[in-house]
Tab-separated table of C-alpha atoms in Angstrom:
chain	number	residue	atom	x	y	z
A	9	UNK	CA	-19.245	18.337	-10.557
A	10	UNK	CA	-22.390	16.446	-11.872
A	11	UNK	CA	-25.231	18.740	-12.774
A	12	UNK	CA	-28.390	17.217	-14.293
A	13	UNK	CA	-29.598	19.029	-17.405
A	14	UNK	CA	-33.050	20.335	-18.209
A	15	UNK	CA	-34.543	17.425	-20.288
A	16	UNK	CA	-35.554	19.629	-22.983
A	17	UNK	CA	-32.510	21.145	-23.079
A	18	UNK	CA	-30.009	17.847	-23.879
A	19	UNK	CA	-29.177	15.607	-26.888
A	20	UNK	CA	-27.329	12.322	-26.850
A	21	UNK	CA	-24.063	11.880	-28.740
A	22	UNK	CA	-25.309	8.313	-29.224
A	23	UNK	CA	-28.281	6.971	-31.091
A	24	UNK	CA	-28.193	4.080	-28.745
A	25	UNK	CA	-25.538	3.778	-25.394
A	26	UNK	CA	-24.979	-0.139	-23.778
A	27	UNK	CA	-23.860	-0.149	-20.471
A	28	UNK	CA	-22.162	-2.584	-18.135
A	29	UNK	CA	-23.568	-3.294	-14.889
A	30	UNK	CA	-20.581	-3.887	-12.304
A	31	UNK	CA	-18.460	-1.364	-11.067
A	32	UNK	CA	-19.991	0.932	-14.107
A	33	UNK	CA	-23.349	1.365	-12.768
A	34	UNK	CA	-23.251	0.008	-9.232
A	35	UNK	CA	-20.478	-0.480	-6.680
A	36	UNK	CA	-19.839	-3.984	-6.272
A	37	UNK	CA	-15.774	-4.290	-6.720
A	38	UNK	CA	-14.919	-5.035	-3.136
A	39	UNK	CA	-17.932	-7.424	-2.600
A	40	UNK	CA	-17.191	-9.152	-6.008
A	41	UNK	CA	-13.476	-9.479	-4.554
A	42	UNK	CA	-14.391	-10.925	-1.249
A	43	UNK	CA	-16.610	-13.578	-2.957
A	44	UNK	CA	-14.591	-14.828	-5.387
A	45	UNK	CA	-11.555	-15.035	-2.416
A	46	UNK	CA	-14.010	-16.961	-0.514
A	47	UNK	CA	-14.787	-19.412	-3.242
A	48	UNK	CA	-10.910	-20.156	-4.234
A	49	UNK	CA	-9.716	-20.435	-0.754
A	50	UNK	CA	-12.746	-22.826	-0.240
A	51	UNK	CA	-12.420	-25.152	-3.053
A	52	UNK	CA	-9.183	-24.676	-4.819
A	53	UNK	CA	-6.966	-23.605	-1.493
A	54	UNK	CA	-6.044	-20.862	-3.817
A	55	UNK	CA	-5.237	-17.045	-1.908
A	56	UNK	CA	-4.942	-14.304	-5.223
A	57	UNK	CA	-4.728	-11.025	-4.489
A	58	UNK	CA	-6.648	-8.277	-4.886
A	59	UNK	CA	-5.421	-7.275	-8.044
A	60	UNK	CA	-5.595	-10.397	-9.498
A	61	UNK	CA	-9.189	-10.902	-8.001
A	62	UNK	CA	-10.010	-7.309	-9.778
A	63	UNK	CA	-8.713	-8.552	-12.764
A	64	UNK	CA	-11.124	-11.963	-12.747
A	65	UNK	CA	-14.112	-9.106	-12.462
A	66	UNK	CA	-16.045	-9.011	-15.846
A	67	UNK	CA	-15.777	-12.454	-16.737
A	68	UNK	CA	-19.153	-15.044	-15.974
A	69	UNK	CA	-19.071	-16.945	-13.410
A	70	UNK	CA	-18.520	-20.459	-15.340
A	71	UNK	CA	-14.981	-18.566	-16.536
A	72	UNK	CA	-14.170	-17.009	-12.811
A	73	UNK	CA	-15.108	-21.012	-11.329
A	74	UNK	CA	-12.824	-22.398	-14.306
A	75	UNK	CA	-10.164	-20.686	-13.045
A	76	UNK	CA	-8.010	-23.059	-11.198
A	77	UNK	CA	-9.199	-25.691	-13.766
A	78	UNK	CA	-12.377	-28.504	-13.518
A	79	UNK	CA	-13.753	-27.984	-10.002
A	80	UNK	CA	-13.947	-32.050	-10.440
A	81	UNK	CA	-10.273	-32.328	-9.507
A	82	UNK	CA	-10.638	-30.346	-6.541
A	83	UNK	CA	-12.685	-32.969	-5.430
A	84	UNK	CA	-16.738	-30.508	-6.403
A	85	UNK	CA	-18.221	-29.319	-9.068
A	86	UNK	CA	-19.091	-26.147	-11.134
A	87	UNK	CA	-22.417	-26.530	-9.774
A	88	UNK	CA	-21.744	-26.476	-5.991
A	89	UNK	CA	-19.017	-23.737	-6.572
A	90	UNK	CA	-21.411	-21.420	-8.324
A	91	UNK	CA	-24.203	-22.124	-5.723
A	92	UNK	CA	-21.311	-21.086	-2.493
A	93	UNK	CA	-20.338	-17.916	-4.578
A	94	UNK	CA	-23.717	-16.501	-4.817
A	95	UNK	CA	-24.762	-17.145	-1.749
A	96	UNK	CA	-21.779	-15.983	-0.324
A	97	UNK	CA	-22.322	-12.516	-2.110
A	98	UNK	CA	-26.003	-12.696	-1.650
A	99	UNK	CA	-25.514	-12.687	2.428
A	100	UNK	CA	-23.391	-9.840	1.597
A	101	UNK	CA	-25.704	-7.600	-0.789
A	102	UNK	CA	-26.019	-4.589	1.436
A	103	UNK	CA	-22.985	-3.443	0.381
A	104	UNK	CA	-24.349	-3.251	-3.381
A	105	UNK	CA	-24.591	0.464	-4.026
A	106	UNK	CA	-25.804	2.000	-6.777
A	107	UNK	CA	-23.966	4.644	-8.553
A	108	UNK	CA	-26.750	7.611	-8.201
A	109	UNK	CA	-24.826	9.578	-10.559
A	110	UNK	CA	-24.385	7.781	-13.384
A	111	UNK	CA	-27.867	6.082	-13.249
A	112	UNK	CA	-29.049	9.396	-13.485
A	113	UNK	CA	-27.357	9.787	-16.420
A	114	UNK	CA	-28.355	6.864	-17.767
A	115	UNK	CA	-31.798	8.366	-17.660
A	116	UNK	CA	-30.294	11.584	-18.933
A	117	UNK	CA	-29.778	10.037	-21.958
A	118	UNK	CA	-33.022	8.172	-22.189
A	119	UNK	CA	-34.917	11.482	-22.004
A	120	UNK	CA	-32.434	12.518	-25.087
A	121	UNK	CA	-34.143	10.020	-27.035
A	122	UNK	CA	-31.118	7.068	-26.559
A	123	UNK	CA	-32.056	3.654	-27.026
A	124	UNK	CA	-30.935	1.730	-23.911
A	125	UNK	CA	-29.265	-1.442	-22.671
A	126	UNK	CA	-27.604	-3.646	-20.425
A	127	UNK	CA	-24.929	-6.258	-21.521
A	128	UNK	CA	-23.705	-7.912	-18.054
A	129	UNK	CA	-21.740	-11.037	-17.568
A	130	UNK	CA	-24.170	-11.908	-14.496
A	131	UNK	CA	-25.976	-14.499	-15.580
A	132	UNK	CA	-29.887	-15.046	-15.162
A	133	UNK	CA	-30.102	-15.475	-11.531
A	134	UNK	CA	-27.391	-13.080	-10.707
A	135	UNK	CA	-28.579	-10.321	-12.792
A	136	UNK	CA	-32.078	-11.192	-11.014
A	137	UNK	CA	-30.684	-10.922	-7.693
A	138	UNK	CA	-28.798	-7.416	-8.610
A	139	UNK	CA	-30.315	-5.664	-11.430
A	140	UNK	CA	-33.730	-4.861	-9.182
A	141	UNK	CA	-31.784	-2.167	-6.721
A	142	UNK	CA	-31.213	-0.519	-10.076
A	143	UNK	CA	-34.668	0.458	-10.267
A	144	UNK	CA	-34.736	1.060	-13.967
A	145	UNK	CA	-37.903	0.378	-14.313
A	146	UNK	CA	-38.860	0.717	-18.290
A	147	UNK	CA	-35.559	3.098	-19.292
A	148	UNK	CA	-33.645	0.074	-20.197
A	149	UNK	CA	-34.967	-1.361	-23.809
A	150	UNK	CA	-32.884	-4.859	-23.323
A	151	UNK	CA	-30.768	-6.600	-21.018
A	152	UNK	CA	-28.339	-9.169	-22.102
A	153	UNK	CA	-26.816	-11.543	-19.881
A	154	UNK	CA	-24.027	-14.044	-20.351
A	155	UNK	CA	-26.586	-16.581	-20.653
A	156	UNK	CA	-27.889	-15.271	-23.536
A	157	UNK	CA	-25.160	-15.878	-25.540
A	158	UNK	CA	-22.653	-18.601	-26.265
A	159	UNK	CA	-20.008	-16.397	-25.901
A	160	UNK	CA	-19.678	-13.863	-23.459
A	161	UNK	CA	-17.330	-11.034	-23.137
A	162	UNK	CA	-14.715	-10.034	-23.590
A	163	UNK	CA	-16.292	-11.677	-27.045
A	164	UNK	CA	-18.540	-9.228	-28.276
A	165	UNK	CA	-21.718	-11.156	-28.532
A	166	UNK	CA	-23.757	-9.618	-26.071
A	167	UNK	CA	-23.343	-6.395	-27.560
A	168	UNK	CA	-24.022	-7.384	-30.749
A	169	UNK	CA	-26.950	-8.858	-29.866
A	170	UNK	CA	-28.308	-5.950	-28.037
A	171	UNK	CA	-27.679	-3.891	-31.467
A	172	UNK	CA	-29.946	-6.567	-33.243
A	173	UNK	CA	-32.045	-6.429	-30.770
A	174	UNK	CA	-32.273	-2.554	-31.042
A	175	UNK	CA	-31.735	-2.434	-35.057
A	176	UNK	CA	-29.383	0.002	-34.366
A	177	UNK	CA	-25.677	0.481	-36.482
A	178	UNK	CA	-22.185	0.237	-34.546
A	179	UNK	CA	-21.375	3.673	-35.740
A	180	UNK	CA	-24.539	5.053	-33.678
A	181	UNK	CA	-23.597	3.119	-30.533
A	182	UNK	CA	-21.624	3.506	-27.380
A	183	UNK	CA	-21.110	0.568	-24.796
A	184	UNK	CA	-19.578	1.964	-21.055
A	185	UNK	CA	-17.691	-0.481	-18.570
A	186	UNK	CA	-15.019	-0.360	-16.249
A	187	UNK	CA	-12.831	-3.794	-17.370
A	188	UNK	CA	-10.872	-4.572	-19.824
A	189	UNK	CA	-12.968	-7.292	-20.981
A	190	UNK	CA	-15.997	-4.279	-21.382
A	191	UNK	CA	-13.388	-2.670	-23.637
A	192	UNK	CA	-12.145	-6.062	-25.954
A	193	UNK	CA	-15.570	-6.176	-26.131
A	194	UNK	CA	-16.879	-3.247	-27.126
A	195	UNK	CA	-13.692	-2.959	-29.712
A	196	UNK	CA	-14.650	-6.029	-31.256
A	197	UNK	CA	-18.365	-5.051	-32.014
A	198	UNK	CA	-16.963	-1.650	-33.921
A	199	UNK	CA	-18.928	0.451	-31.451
A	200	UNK	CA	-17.900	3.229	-29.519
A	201	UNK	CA	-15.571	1.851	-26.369
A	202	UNK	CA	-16.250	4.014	-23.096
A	203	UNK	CA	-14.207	2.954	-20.141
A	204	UNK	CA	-14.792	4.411	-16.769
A	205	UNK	CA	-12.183	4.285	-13.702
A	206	UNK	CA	-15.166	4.061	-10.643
A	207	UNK	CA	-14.681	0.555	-10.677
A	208	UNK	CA	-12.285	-2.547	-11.430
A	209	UNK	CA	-10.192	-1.071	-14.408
A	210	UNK	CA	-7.473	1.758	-14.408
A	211	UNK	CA	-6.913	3.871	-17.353
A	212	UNK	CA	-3.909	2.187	-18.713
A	213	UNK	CA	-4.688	-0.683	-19.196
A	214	UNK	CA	-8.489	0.384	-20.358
A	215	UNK	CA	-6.965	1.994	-23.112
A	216	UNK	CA	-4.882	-0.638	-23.770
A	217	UNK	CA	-7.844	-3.177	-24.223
A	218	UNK	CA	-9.135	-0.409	-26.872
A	219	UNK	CA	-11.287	2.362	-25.147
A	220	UNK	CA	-12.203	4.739	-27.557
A	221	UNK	CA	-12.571	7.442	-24.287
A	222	UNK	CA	-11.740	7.391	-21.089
A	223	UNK	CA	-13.742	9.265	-18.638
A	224	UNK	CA	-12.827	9.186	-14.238
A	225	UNK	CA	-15.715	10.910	-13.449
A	226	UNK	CA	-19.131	10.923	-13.774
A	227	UNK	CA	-18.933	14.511	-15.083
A	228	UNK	CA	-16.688	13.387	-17.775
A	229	UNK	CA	-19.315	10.544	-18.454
A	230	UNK	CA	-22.018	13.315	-18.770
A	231	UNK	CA	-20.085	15.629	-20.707
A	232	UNK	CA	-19.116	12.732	-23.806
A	233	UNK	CA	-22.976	11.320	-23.496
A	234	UNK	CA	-25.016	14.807	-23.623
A	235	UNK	CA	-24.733	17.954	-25.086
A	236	UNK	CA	-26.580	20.967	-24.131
A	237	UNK	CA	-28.701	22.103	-27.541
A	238	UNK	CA	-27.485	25.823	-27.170
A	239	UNK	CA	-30.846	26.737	-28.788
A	240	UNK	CA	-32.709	26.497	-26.212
């Protein structure tokens, strides 16, 4: 079970800890599913299912539109596809939750002394749309969205950035997701690759993408991030 720590009492494991946004630190799998079946059966007449849906999560939105090819030859365009998705999953935002848990241990680790920050592949208007329910206030030192960066995961830009950003060293730094493209990504910028189960990825193939850890709890998140200093 999750147990908050005394701050005085914890330390982080990490000198700096990245973290995903979707599915790692707010529930948004099912409503990301239903919105991108709504925009393929719209403009591509395409039906996947979920799994396949789960398996588009993590990638921008320009990739996830792409996916059937050039909206062009469907007869639209990127534009007008991208506009129908988010405002098909902004009519649906009450069923954003945030993951109390984990945030908390996001903070957790901020009162440790971490350096913080987001790497999302929401770009600028989703992330503004999303990250406020967060309320994160000043904990997070950067966010880095997929329009930030010419390449976006599961190329680890973003995460690289965030460690310039941060002059911080791969060897000091942890990135946590719940995809496969969180984990390619995280793999690629030598840092340390923390999957979590809560959301679109299963262990398997986490691993597989190169996790470093696995952890299907938030417990097991706490217990990798924070140690107890046993001198206090």
């Amino acid at each position: 079970m999750y147990k908050p720590a005394r701050p005085h009492e914890i330390r982080c494991s990490f000198e700096t800890v990245l973290w995903d946004v979707d599915g790692t630190l707010l529930d948004t799998t099912a409503l990301l599913v239903d919105s991108l079946r709504h925009m393929y059966a719209r403009f591509f007449n395409r039906h996947p299912s979920d799994e396949e849906l789960k398996a588009l999560i993590g990638l921008p939105l320009r990739r996830q539109v792409g996916e059937y090819g050039d909206p062009e030859a469907f007869g639209t365009t990127a534009a007008e596809v991208e506009a129908e998705f988010l405002r098909y999953y902004t009519a649906g935002r009450q069923r954003e939750r945030p993951i109390v848990s984990v945030i908390a241990i996001l903070r957790e680790t901020r009162s440790a002394g971490a350096n913080l920050g987001l790497v999302t592949s929401k770009n600028h208007v989703e992330a503004a749309m999303t990250l406020p329910c967060l309320k994160l206030g000043d904990a997070v030192d950067v966010t880095i969205t997929a329009d930030d960066i010419q390449h976006p995961k599961p190329a680890p830009d973003g995460i690289l950035l965030a460690m310039s950003r941060l002059s911080c060293s791969a060897t000091g730094t942890a990135y946590v997701g719940d995809t496969v493209y969180d984990m390619q990504a995280a793999h690629a910028a030598g840092v340390h690759a923390i999957g979590v189960t809560w959301g679109a990825g299963r262990a398997p193939e986490l691993k597989a993408a190169g996790a470093t850890s696995i952890c299907t709890t938030p417990a097991e998140l706490q217990t990798l991030l924070l140690t107890v200093d046993p001198a206090r």
